[in-house]
Structure formats: structure tokens, C-alpha cells
Short mmCIF file of C-alpha atoms (C1' of nucleotides) in Angstrom, two decimals:
data_model
loop_
_atom_site.label_atom_id
_atom_site.label_comp_id
_atom_site.label_asym_id
_atom_site.label_seq_id
_atom_site.Cartn_x
_atom_site.Cartn_y
_atom_site.Cartn_z
CA MET A 235 -37.34 29.15 36.00
CA ALA A 236 -34.23 27.27 35.16
CA THR A 237 -34.16 28.38 31.59
CA GLU A 238 -30.43 28.23 31.90
CA ARG A 239 -29.97 24.50 31.78
CA PRO A 240 -27.60 24.05 28.89
CA SER A 241 -28.22 20.71 27.23
CA LEU A 242 -31.58 20.29 28.84
CA GLY A 243 -33.75 17.80 27.25
CA LEU A 244 -31.96 14.68 26.21
CA THR A 245 -34.07 12.68 28.61
CA GLU A 246 -37.06 14.96 28.15
CA ARG A 247 -36.84 14.81 24.39
CA LEU A 248 -36.73 11.06 24.57
CA GLN A 249 -39.71 10.84 26.89
CA ALA A 250 -41.71 13.07 24.61
CA ALA A 251 -40.75 11.17 21.49
CA LEU A 252 -41.68 7.88 23.09
CA LYS A 253 -45.00 9.10 24.32
CA GLU A 254 -45.87 10.38 20.90
CA ARG A 255 -45.25 6.97 19.44
CA GLY A 256 -47.16 5.14 22.15
CA GLN A 257 -43.97 3.74 23.56
CA ARG A 258 -42.82 3.62 27.14
CA TRP A 259 -40.30 5.25 29.35
CA THR A 260 -38.50 2.69 31.49
CA GLU A 261 -35.67 2.70 33.91
CA GLN A 262 -33.57 0.54 31.60
CA ARG A 263 -33.83 3.14 28.90
CA GLN A 264 -32.93 5.84 31.34
CA ILE A 265 -29.79 3.97 32.28
CA ILE A 266 -28.81 3.19 28.70
CA VAL A 267 -29.16 6.79 27.63
CA GLU A 268 -27.13 7.93 30.60
CA VAL A 269 -24.38 5.47 29.84
CA LEU A 270 -24.30 6.48 26.21
CA ALA A 271 -24.16 10.14 27.14
CA ALA A 272 -21.37 9.44 29.59
CA SER A 273 -19.43 7.48 26.97
CA ASP A 274 -18.43 10.68 25.39
CA GLY A 275 -17.24 10.00 21.88
CA HIS A 276 -17.69 6.46 20.69
CA ALA A 277 -18.24 3.14 22.41
CA THR A 278 -18.68 -0.35 21.07
CA GLY A 279 -21.84 -2.32 21.66
CA ALA A 280 -20.07 -4.68 24.02
CA GLU A 281 -18.68 -1.80 26.06
CA LEU A 282 -22.09 -0.25 26.43
CA VAL A 283 -23.61 -3.55 27.48
CA GLU A 284 -20.96 -3.94 30.12
CA ARG A 285 -21.37 -0.44 31.49
CA VAL A 286 -25.13 -0.77 31.62
CA ARG A 287 -24.79 -4.01 33.51
CA GLU A 288 -22.62 -2.29 36.08
CA GLN A 289 -25.54 -0.01 36.83
CA ASP A 290 -28.16 -2.71 36.59
CA PRO A 291 -26.91 -6.30 36.57
CA SER A 292 -30.32 -7.56 35.56
CA ALA A 293 -30.09 -5.84 32.18
CA THR A 294 -29.48 -8.18 29.27
CA PRO A 295 -27.64 -7.61 25.99
CA SER A 296 -30.82 -7.95 24.00
CA THR A 297 -32.40 -5.09 25.89
CA VAL A 298 -29.38 -2.89 25.43
CA TYR A 299 -29.12 -3.54 21.70
CA ARG A 300 -32.83 -3.12 21.20
CA THR A 301 -32.74 0.18 23.02
CA LEU A 302 -29.80 1.37 20.96
CA ASP A 303 -31.73 0.51 17.82
CA LEU A 304 -34.65 2.46 19.19
CA LEU A 305 -32.46 5.48 19.88
CA GLU A 306 -31.30 5.35 16.29
CA GLU A 307 -34.84 5.20 15.01
CA LEU A 308 -35.59 8.27 17.07
CA GLY A 309 -32.55 9.99 15.64
CA LEU A 310 -30.86 10.38 19.02
CA ALA A 311 -27.96 8.04 18.34
CA ARG A 312 -26.03 6.65 15.43
CA HIS A 313 -23.78 3.68 14.90
CA HIS A 314 -21.26 2.61 12.36
CA HIS A 315 -19.04 -0.41 11.89
CA GLY A 316 -15.37 -0.38 12.72
CA PRO A 317 -12.73 -2.02 10.56
CA ASP A 318 -13.34 -5.35 12.22
CA GLY A 319 -17.05 -5.10 11.64
CA ARG A 320 -17.94 -4.40 15.26
CA GLU A 321 -20.47 -1.78 16.11
CA THR A 322 -19.64 1.62 17.49
CA TYR A 323 -22.31 3.94 18.86
CA HIS A 324 -22.41 7.62 19.61
CA LEU A 325 -25.03 10.22 20.33
CA GLU A 326 -26.32 12.18 17.40
CA GLU A 327 -25.30 15.40 19.12
CA THR A 328 -21.72 14.73 18.22
CA VAL A 329 -20.57 16.75 15.26
CA GLU A 330 -21.04 14.83 12.05
CA HIS A 331 -17.89 13.27 10.82
CA ALA A 332 -16.51 10.37 8.86
CA HIS A 333 -14.16 7.82 10.34
CA LEU A 334 -10.74 7.07 8.90
CA HIS A 335 -9.12 3.98 10.32
CA CYS A 336 -5.40 3.42 9.72
CA ARG A 337 -4.42 -0.19 9.19
CA GLY A 338 -0.80 0.69 9.83
CA CYS A 339 -0.90 2.08 13.34
CA GLY A 340 -4.54 1.46 14.18
CA ALA A 341 -5.23 5.14 14.80
CA GLU A 342 -8.69 6.49 14.26
CA GLN A 343 -8.86 9.83 12.52
CA GLU A 344 -11.94 11.89 11.84
CA MET A 345 -12.88 13.84 8.79
CA ASP A 346 -15.02 16.85 9.41
CA ALA A 347 -18.29 17.30 7.57
CA VAL A 348 -17.03 20.48 5.96
CA VAL A 349 -14.01 18.71 4.55
CA ALA A 350 -16.02 15.75 3.45
CA ALA A 351 -18.79 17.66 1.70
CA PRO A 352 -17.01 18.22 -1.62
CA ILE A 353 -15.88 14.63 -1.64
CA LEU A 354 -19.41 13.35 -1.18
CA LYS A 355 -20.48 15.67 -3.93
CA ALA A 356 -17.81 14.24 -6.21
CA ILE A 357 -19.06 10.74 -5.49
CA ALA A 358 -22.60 11.81 -6.23
CA THR A 359 -21.56 13.37 -9.51
CA ALA A 360 -19.57 10.34 -10.59
CA THR A 361 -22.01 7.65 -9.55
CA GLY A 362 -25.34 9.19 -8.60
CA PHE A 363 -24.91 7.79 -5.12
CA SER A 364 -25.58 9.95 -2.04
CA ALA A 365 -23.33 8.61 0.66
CA ASP A 366 -24.09 8.93 4.36
CA LEU A 367 -21.29 10.85 5.89
CA ASP A 368 -21.76 9.55 9.34
CA HIS A 369 -21.95 5.94 8.46
CA LEU A 370 -18.83 6.23 6.40
CA SER A 371 -15.80 4.40 7.61
CA LEU A 372 -12.69 4.33 5.48
CA HIS A 373 -9.74 2.02 5.87
CA GLY A 374 -6.27 2.80 4.68
CA LEU A 375 -3.09 4.42 5.83
CA CYS A 376 -2.68 7.64 7.72
CA ARG A 377 -0.20 10.19 6.48
CA ARG A 378 2.62 8.94 8.66
CA CYS A 379 2.18 5.26 7.93
CA ALA A 380 1.83 5.94 4.23
CA ALA A 381 5.05 7.91 4.28
CA ALA A 382 6.82 5.27 6.32
CA ARG A 383 6.05 2.61 3.76
CA GLY A 384 7.32 4.69 0.92
CA PRO A 385 5.39 5.85 -2.09
CA SER A 386 6.01 2.56 -3.90
CA THR A 387 4.26 0.32 -1.41
CA PRO A 388 0.61 1.14 -1.69
CA ARG A 389 -0.53 -2.02 -0.02
CA ALA A 390 0.95 -4.30 2.56
CA LYS A 391 -0.46 -6.89 4.85
CA ALA A 392 -1.59 -5.81 8.24
CA GLY A 393 -3.53 -7.43 10.96
CA GLU A 394 -7.25 -6.90 10.90
CA MET B 62 4.01 -26.56 -23.85
CA ALA B 63 0.47 -25.57 -23.12
CA THR B 64 1.40 -21.96 -22.86
CA GLU B 65 -2.14 -21.19 -23.84
CA ARG B 66 -3.85 -21.89 -20.54
CA PRO B 67 -5.51 -18.60 -19.78
CA SER B 68 -5.83 -18.11 -16.04
CA LEU B 69 -3.40 -20.84 -15.24
CA GLY B 70 -1.98 -20.72 -11.87
CA LEU B 71 -4.41 -19.86 -9.13
CA THR B 72 -3.82 -23.21 -7.50
CA GLU B 73 -0.24 -23.35 -8.68
CA ARG B 74 0.51 -19.88 -7.42
CA LEU B 75 -0.95 -20.79 -4.07
CA GLN B 76 1.05 -23.99 -3.83
CA ALA B 77 4.25 -22.14 -4.62
CA ALA B 78 3.53 -19.35 -2.17
CA LEU B 79 2.79 -21.83 0.59
CA LYS B 80 5.90 -23.85 -0.06
CA GLU B 81 8.00 -20.75 0.06
CA ARG B 82 6.66 -19.95 3.48
CA GLY B 83 7.06 -23.47 4.76
CA GLN B 84 3.32 -23.92 4.79
CA ARG B 85 1.31 -26.81 3.47
CA TRP B 86 -0.98 -27.63 0.66
CA THR B 87 -4.03 -29.51 1.86
CA GLU B 88 -7.22 -30.73 0.37
CA GLN B 89 -9.25 -28.36 2.52
CA ARG B 90 -7.42 -25.43 1.07
CA GLN B 91 -7.93 -26.76 -2.41
CA ILE B 92 -11.66 -26.93 -1.79
CA ILE B 93 -11.88 -23.51 -0.22
CA VAL B 94 -10.02 -21.88 -3.09
CA GLU B 95 -12.24 -23.63 -5.59
CA VAL B 96 -15.36 -22.52 -3.81
CA LEU B 97 -14.14 -18.96 -3.63
CA ALA B 98 -13.23 -18.99 -7.30
CA ALA B 99 -16.64 -20.43 -8.15
CA SER B 100 -18.38 -17.78 -6.04
CA ASP B 101 -17.74 -15.31 -8.75
CA GLY B 102 -18.14 -11.85 -7.36
CA HIS B 103 -18.66 -11.67 -3.63
CA ALA B 104 -19.74 -14.10 -0.97
CA THR B 105 -20.21 -13.75 2.76
CA GLY B 106 -18.20 -15.81 5.19
CA ALA B 107 -21.23 -17.84 6.16
CA GLU B 108 -22.03 -18.62 2.53
CA LEU B 109 -18.52 -19.81 1.89
CA VAL B 110 -18.57 -21.99 4.97
CA GLU B 111 -21.79 -23.57 3.83
CA ARG B 112 -20.56 -24.24 0.31
CA VAL B 113 -17.32 -25.72 1.53
CA ARG B 114 -19.25 -28.03 3.82
CA GLU B 115 -21.27 -29.25 0.89
CA GLN B 116 -18.05 -30.46 -0.67
CA ASP B 117 -16.58 -31.72 2.56
CA PRO B 118 -18.96 -32.03 5.52
CA SER B 119 -16.06 -32.55 7.87
CA ALA B 120 -14.77 -29.01 7.29
CA THR B 121 -15.37 -26.63 10.18
CA PRO B 122 -15.94 -22.87 10.20
CA SER B 123 -12.67 -22.26 11.96
CA THR B 124 -10.76 -23.92 9.16
CA VAL B 125 -12.60 -21.98 6.50
CA TYR B 126 -12.08 -18.64 8.19
CA ARG B 127 -8.46 -19.36 8.93
CA THR B 128 -7.88 -20.30 5.32
CA LEU B 129 -9.58 -17.14 4.11
CA ASP B 130 -7.31 -15.13 6.38
CA LEU B 131 -4.37 -16.97 4.93
CA LEU B 132 -5.47 -16.21 1.38
CA GLU B 133 -5.62 -12.56 2.31
CA GLU B 134 -2.15 -12.65 3.76
CA LEU B 135 -0.95 -14.14 0.51
CA GLY B 136 -2.72 -11.43 -1.40
CA LEU B 137 -5.00 -13.84 -3.24
CA ALA B 138 -8.23 -12.72 -1.65
CA ARG B 139 -9.70 -9.69 0.01
CA HIS B 140 -12.59 -9.03 2.31
CA HIS B 141 -14.60 -6.05 3.41
CA HIS B 142 -17.51 -5.51 5.75
CA GLY B 143 -21.03 -5.00 4.51
CA PRO B 144 -23.42 -2.46 6.01
CA ASP B 145 -24.44 -4.91 8.70
CA GLY B 146 -20.84 -5.59 9.59
CA ARG B 147 -20.75 -9.04 8.07
CA GLU B 148 -17.77 -10.14 6.07
CA THR B 149 -17.72 -10.41 2.30
CA TYR B 150 -14.88 -12.11 0.47
CA HIS B 151 -13.72 -12.09 -3.10
CA LEU B 152 -10.64 -13.08 -5.03
CA GLU B 153 -8.05 -10.43 -5.60
CA GLU B 154 -8.30 -11.02 -9.35
CA THR B 155 -11.59 -9.23 -9.42
CA VAL B 156 -11.28 -5.73 -10.74
CA GLU B 157 -10.68 -3.30 -7.93
CA HIS B 158 -13.76 -1.44 -6.92
CA ALA B 159 -15.47 0.23 -4.02
CA HIS B 160 -18.85 -0.88 -2.70
CA LEU B 161 -21.84 1.42 -2.46
CA HIS B 162 -24.70 0.03 -0.45
CA CYS B 163 -28.10 1.68 -0.71
CA ARG B 164 -30.06 1.76 2.52
CA GLY B 165 -33.21 2.54 0.59
CA CYS B 166 -33.55 -0.47 -1.69
CA GLY B 167 -30.66 -2.55 -0.43
CA ALA B 168 -28.96 -2.61 -3.80
CA GLU B 169 -25.23 -2.97 -3.99
CA GLN B 170 -23.55 -0.76 -6.53
CA GLU B 171 -19.89 -0.74 -7.45
CA MET B 172 -17.62 2.16 -8.14
CA ASP B 173 -14.84 1.47 -10.55
CA ALA B 174 -11.25 2.18 -9.61
CA VAL B 175 -10.93 4.71 -12.39
CA VAL B 176 -13.91 6.66 -11.13
CA ALA B 177 -12.77 6.42 -7.56
CA ALA B 178 -9.19 7.51 -8.11
CA PRO B 179 -9.79 11.27 -8.12
CA ILE B 180 -12.00 10.92 -5.07
CA LEU B 181 -9.33 9.08 -3.13
CA LYS B 182 -6.90 11.73 -4.20
CA ALA B 183 -9.21 14.42 -2.88
CA ILE B 184 -9.42 12.64 0.45
CA ALA B 185 -5.66 12.37 0.59
CA THR B 186 -5.26 16.03 -0.16
CA ALA B 187 -7.77 17.10 2.44
CA THR B 188 -6.71 14.79 5.24
CA GLY B 189 -3.41 13.10 4.37
CA PHE B 190 -5.16 9.79 4.56
CA SER B 191 -4.61 7.15 1.85
CA ALA B 192 -7.80 5.14 1.73
CA ASP B 193 -7.92 1.55 0.52
CA LEU B 194 -10.22 1.46 -2.40
CA ASP B 195 -11.08 -2.14 -2.09
CA HIS B 196 -11.88 -2.11 1.57
CA LEU B 197 -14.12 0.86 1.11
CA SER B 198 -17.79 0.41 1.65
CA LEU B 199 -20.11 3.40 1.54
CA HIS B 200 -23.65 3.53 2.80
CA GLY B 201 -26.25 5.93 1.57
CA LEU B 202 -28.89 6.23 -1.09
CA CYS B 203 -28.65 5.27 -4.73
CA ARG B 204 -29.77 7.75 -7.35
CA ARG B 205 -33.29 6.38 -7.54
CA CYS B 206 -33.93 6.19 -3.83
CA ALA B 207 -32.45 9.63 -3.28
CA ALA B 208 -34.75 11.04 -5.94
CA ALA B 209 -37.76 9.21 -4.52
CA ARG B 210 -37.26 10.80 -1.14
CA GLY B 211 -37.01 14.22 -2.56
CA PRO B 212 -34.10 16.60 -2.29
CA SER B 213 -35.23 17.85 1.09
CA THR B 214 -35.02 14.55 2.91
CA PRO B 215 -31.36 13.78 3.16
CA ARG B 216 -31.80 11.22 5.85
CA ALA B 217 -34.58 8.90 6.82
CA LYS B 218 -34.71 5.82 8.90
CA ALA B 219 -34.32 2.52 7.20
CA GLY B 220 -33.56 -0.94 8.30
CA GLU B 221 -29.93 -1.47 7.91
"C1'" DG C 79 9.37 -47.11 3.85
"C1'" DA C 80 9.97 -45.42 8.76
"C1'" DG C 81 10.76 -41.58 11.75
"C1'" DT C 82 10.55 -36.69 12.89
"C1'" DC C 83 9.01 -32.03 13.05
"C1'" DT C 84 5.35 -29.00 13.11
"C1'" DA C 85 1.58 -26.92 10.22
"C1'" DT C 86 -3.14 -27.82 10.03
"C1'" DC C 87 -7.40 -29.65 11.56
"C1'" DG C 88 -11.57 -30.49 14.44
"C1'" DC C 89 -13.55 -29.57 18.59
"C1'" DA C 90 -15.24 -26.90 22.20
"C1'" DA C 91 -15.69 -22.63 24.28
"C1'" DC C 92 -16.10 -17.91 23.82
"C1'" DA C 93 -17.35 -13.00 21.82
"C1'" DT C 94 -20.71 -10.11 19.73
"C1'" DG C 95 -25.15 -9.47 18.08
"C1'" DT C 96 -30.08 -10.98 16.81
"C1'" DT C 97 -34.59 -13.12 17.32
"C1'" DG C 98 -38.93 -15.66 19.16
"C1'" DC C 99 -41.63 -16.21 22.98
"C1'" DA C 100 -43.76 -16.16 27.48
"C1'" DA C 101 -43.80 -13.28 31.72
"C1'" DT C 102 -43.71 -8.66 33.43
"C1'" DA C 103 -44.97 -4.12 34.03
"C1'" DA C 104 -46.02 0.80 32.02
"C1'" DG C 105 -49.69 3.65 30.85
"C1'" DT C 106 -54.58 4.18 30.39
"C1'" DA C 107 -59.41 3.53 31.29
"C1'" DT C 108 -62.93 2.24 34.74
"C1'" DA D 175 -57.46 1.73 43.65
"C1'" DT D 176 -58.46 -2.02 40.01
"C1'" DA D 177 -58.54 -3.88 35.66
"C1'" DC D 178 -56.91 -3.95 31.02
"C1'" DT D 179 -53.97 -3.57 26.97
"C1'" DT D 180 -49.77 -4.27 24.94
"C1'" DA D 181 -44.85 -2.47 24.98
"C1'" DT D 182 -40.89 -4.14 27.12
"C1'" DT D 183 -38.07 -7.38 29.36
"C1'" DG D 184 -35.37 -11.64 30.26
"C1'" DC D 185 -34.40 -15.95 28.73
"C1'" DA D 186 -32.85 -19.23 25.67
"C1'" DA D 187 -31.49 -20.34 21.25
"C1'" DC D 188 -29.32 -19.07 17.22
"C1'" DA D 189 -25.97 -16.65 13.68
"C1'" DT D 190 -21.41 -15.29 12.58
"C1'" DG D 191 -16.76 -15.20 13.68
"C1'" DT D 192 -12.52 -16.07 16.75
"C1'" DT D 193 -9.33 -18.56 19.71
"C1'" DG D 194 -6.84 -22.32 22.48
"C1'" DC D 195 -5.61 -26.90 22.51
"C1'" DG D 196 -4.77 -31.70 21.67
"C1'" DA D 197 -4.92 -34.97 17.70
"C1'" DT D 198 -3.90 -35.58 12.90
"C1'" DA D 199 -1.31 -35.70 9.02
"C1'" DG D 200 1.89 -33.05 5.46
"C1'" DA D 201 6.61 -32.81 4.04
"C1'" DC D 202 11.20 -33.77 4.77
"C1'" DT D 203 15.28 -36.72 6.31
"C1'" DC D 204 17.43 -41.01 6.86
#
DNA sequence: GAGTCTATCGCAACATGTTGCAATAAGTAT
DNA sequence: ATACTTATTGCAACATGTTGCGATAGACTC
């Protein structure tokens, strides 16, 4: 029966993983996972807290953050830090990618894992360091902003 | 005379730059620059605040952070965000380098500008994005930790 | 030196996370 | 169904930055 459900299991996987570790399935966690899944793409910690509180006003930030940490431990979610140091979360299902943040126009660009692979390899060769792709967040100028500033102005002040 | 003074000018340069912009030279700024200069290498915002307050207990965090922002605007200092999102400052004089933070042992490794240059170029070629070397902070595993985990365990949980 | 203009400062409140602890409640055994 | 164990929650306090505002004090003119 119902073998057709497409992405079956997010909740079920979580329940199973928790049980295995002697941890508990609670309504708060249900809500937080739902919110995260609904926040397709990325969402900051503060945004997630707010959305969870819409569903359940009794939820507190500490619970939300602790649950997000738990989801990371279980490998179901990941987070990285934006250019201002704030946290951004997304489900692990998302395709792996690095984040490129332009300090000129503020745009967020992604770099696919396939594109990034040789670059990570180059870093490893040069330094022995194996970088995490997904936790990688670069700051700089996108093609357009770089062009706009001319090739002779590699660095200029910008808010941030 | 006295053309021999080696790194003459940090304070003097700052005074001149401020004057030019119609801004003011104050004792607080003097202290903050001194502290930053003495914190050879890197220091977090909180550390700098604390050290400044040792010199002048009346100084407040807002003043320290605002001054650090100012120093960045003037191009005398830079900051980047560590793996936990906290700020780290250093004087611009420091040799340009990227930061590699190991999530295995917590060590901080640096990647020289010369080593990084071809990597940045590769990123630019692949994506059109010009990354800032100095604001670049990678997370991953250093050579030793990567080896310790074996080649088949690319990712494992770790406090971060 | 006194007066003026306004950059800077200190304070207080806020934003985003984190942590310790006592109360609650999930899961299990009786 | 009841009791028990302990993971989880909510609260309150803290850590690190940020922001608005009125008071202070640089720097400049007279």
C-alpha cells in the first residue's frame, strides 16, 4: 500500500533515528521539522523561531535552536553563517552547494558541488585541508559588481 | 629627521584620515587602535572590548564596535567571522591570508595569499565570482584529522 | 578665551543565540 | 491504569553585537 509516496519518511526517519538513540518524539519537534521543510531553501534562525511560534506560541527560542542542533547531529539539516555571522539553516536534502555572497549588490549565488569539487581538491593539495563544501560561505563581488568597479578596484568599502 | 622610524604612522595615518573626513581624534580611538595593534594576529570582538576596558573602564562595547567599524571603513582593519559566527578582527597590515578552521581539533590554519591566488582564480573562472581572500573562512578537516577519520568518512558530526 | 557646530560617547533597549536549572511529560516497566 | 526514569521544555540569565538618543566634548571661528 501507498508505496508511491514520494518523499515519504522525513518525519518517519526522524522518529526512527530518535528512538534508536533513546530520544523522544515531541510535538515541538514535529512543528519545527515541518516549518523547516516548508521554508524551502534557506531560513535564518530568527525566521524559523518566528514561524514556529506562529504555530505554537508557547515554543521558546531555546527549544527551537536546540532542536535545530539535534537535526544537524542526526544529519537531517545543516547550517552555515551568512556574511553578517547570522545562522542560516536548510534541510540536508537540498543539493550540496557553497554560498557566494556579493558585498556589492548583496546577492546570494550558489556554487554547485560539481563545480566546487576541483577547487576543494586544489585547496587540499595546496594545504592538506579538506574543506566542507556545504559550510563554505565566500564573500566577494559577483561578476557584475566586479565589472562595474573596474578591474583596477579590487576592494572597496561596502556595508556589512 | 628621524626618517628611520620603521612602522611610523599607524596613529598618524589615522589622525590624517580622520581629519580629512571631518572626523575626530579621541582618546578612546587611540586606546582601541593600540589594543588592536597589541593583539598581534587576531582577536574577537569580545576580547577587544575587554582589553579596552582594562585601559579605560568607562569605555562601552558600542564605542569599541563602532570604532572597529570605522577602522574598517578607513581600510586600517579587517574582520571576518569564525566558524561559530563570532567576529574576529585584525589590522590590515597583517599579511593577507585566508582562514581554515578544523572542526576536528579546532585548530586554525592560515592559507597564504600566494597559495590562494590560483584557487580564487579557479573560482572566478568557474562562477564569475571574485572572492575576498581576507574575508574567507573555510571549515573542514585539517590534514591530520582527515587522515585520522579515514578516507571513507568525509563527514562526521563535531561540535562547531 | 568664549561661542558654535556636530562628531562621539555612554546608556539603555533590543536582536540573536546559548546555557543552567527546576518542572513537565514521553516512553517504559509494573 | 500506575509508577518510574530521564529527555525535553520553559524560564531566566547571560554572551555578543547593534541601534537610537540625549549629553558630552572635539575642533574651529571670532
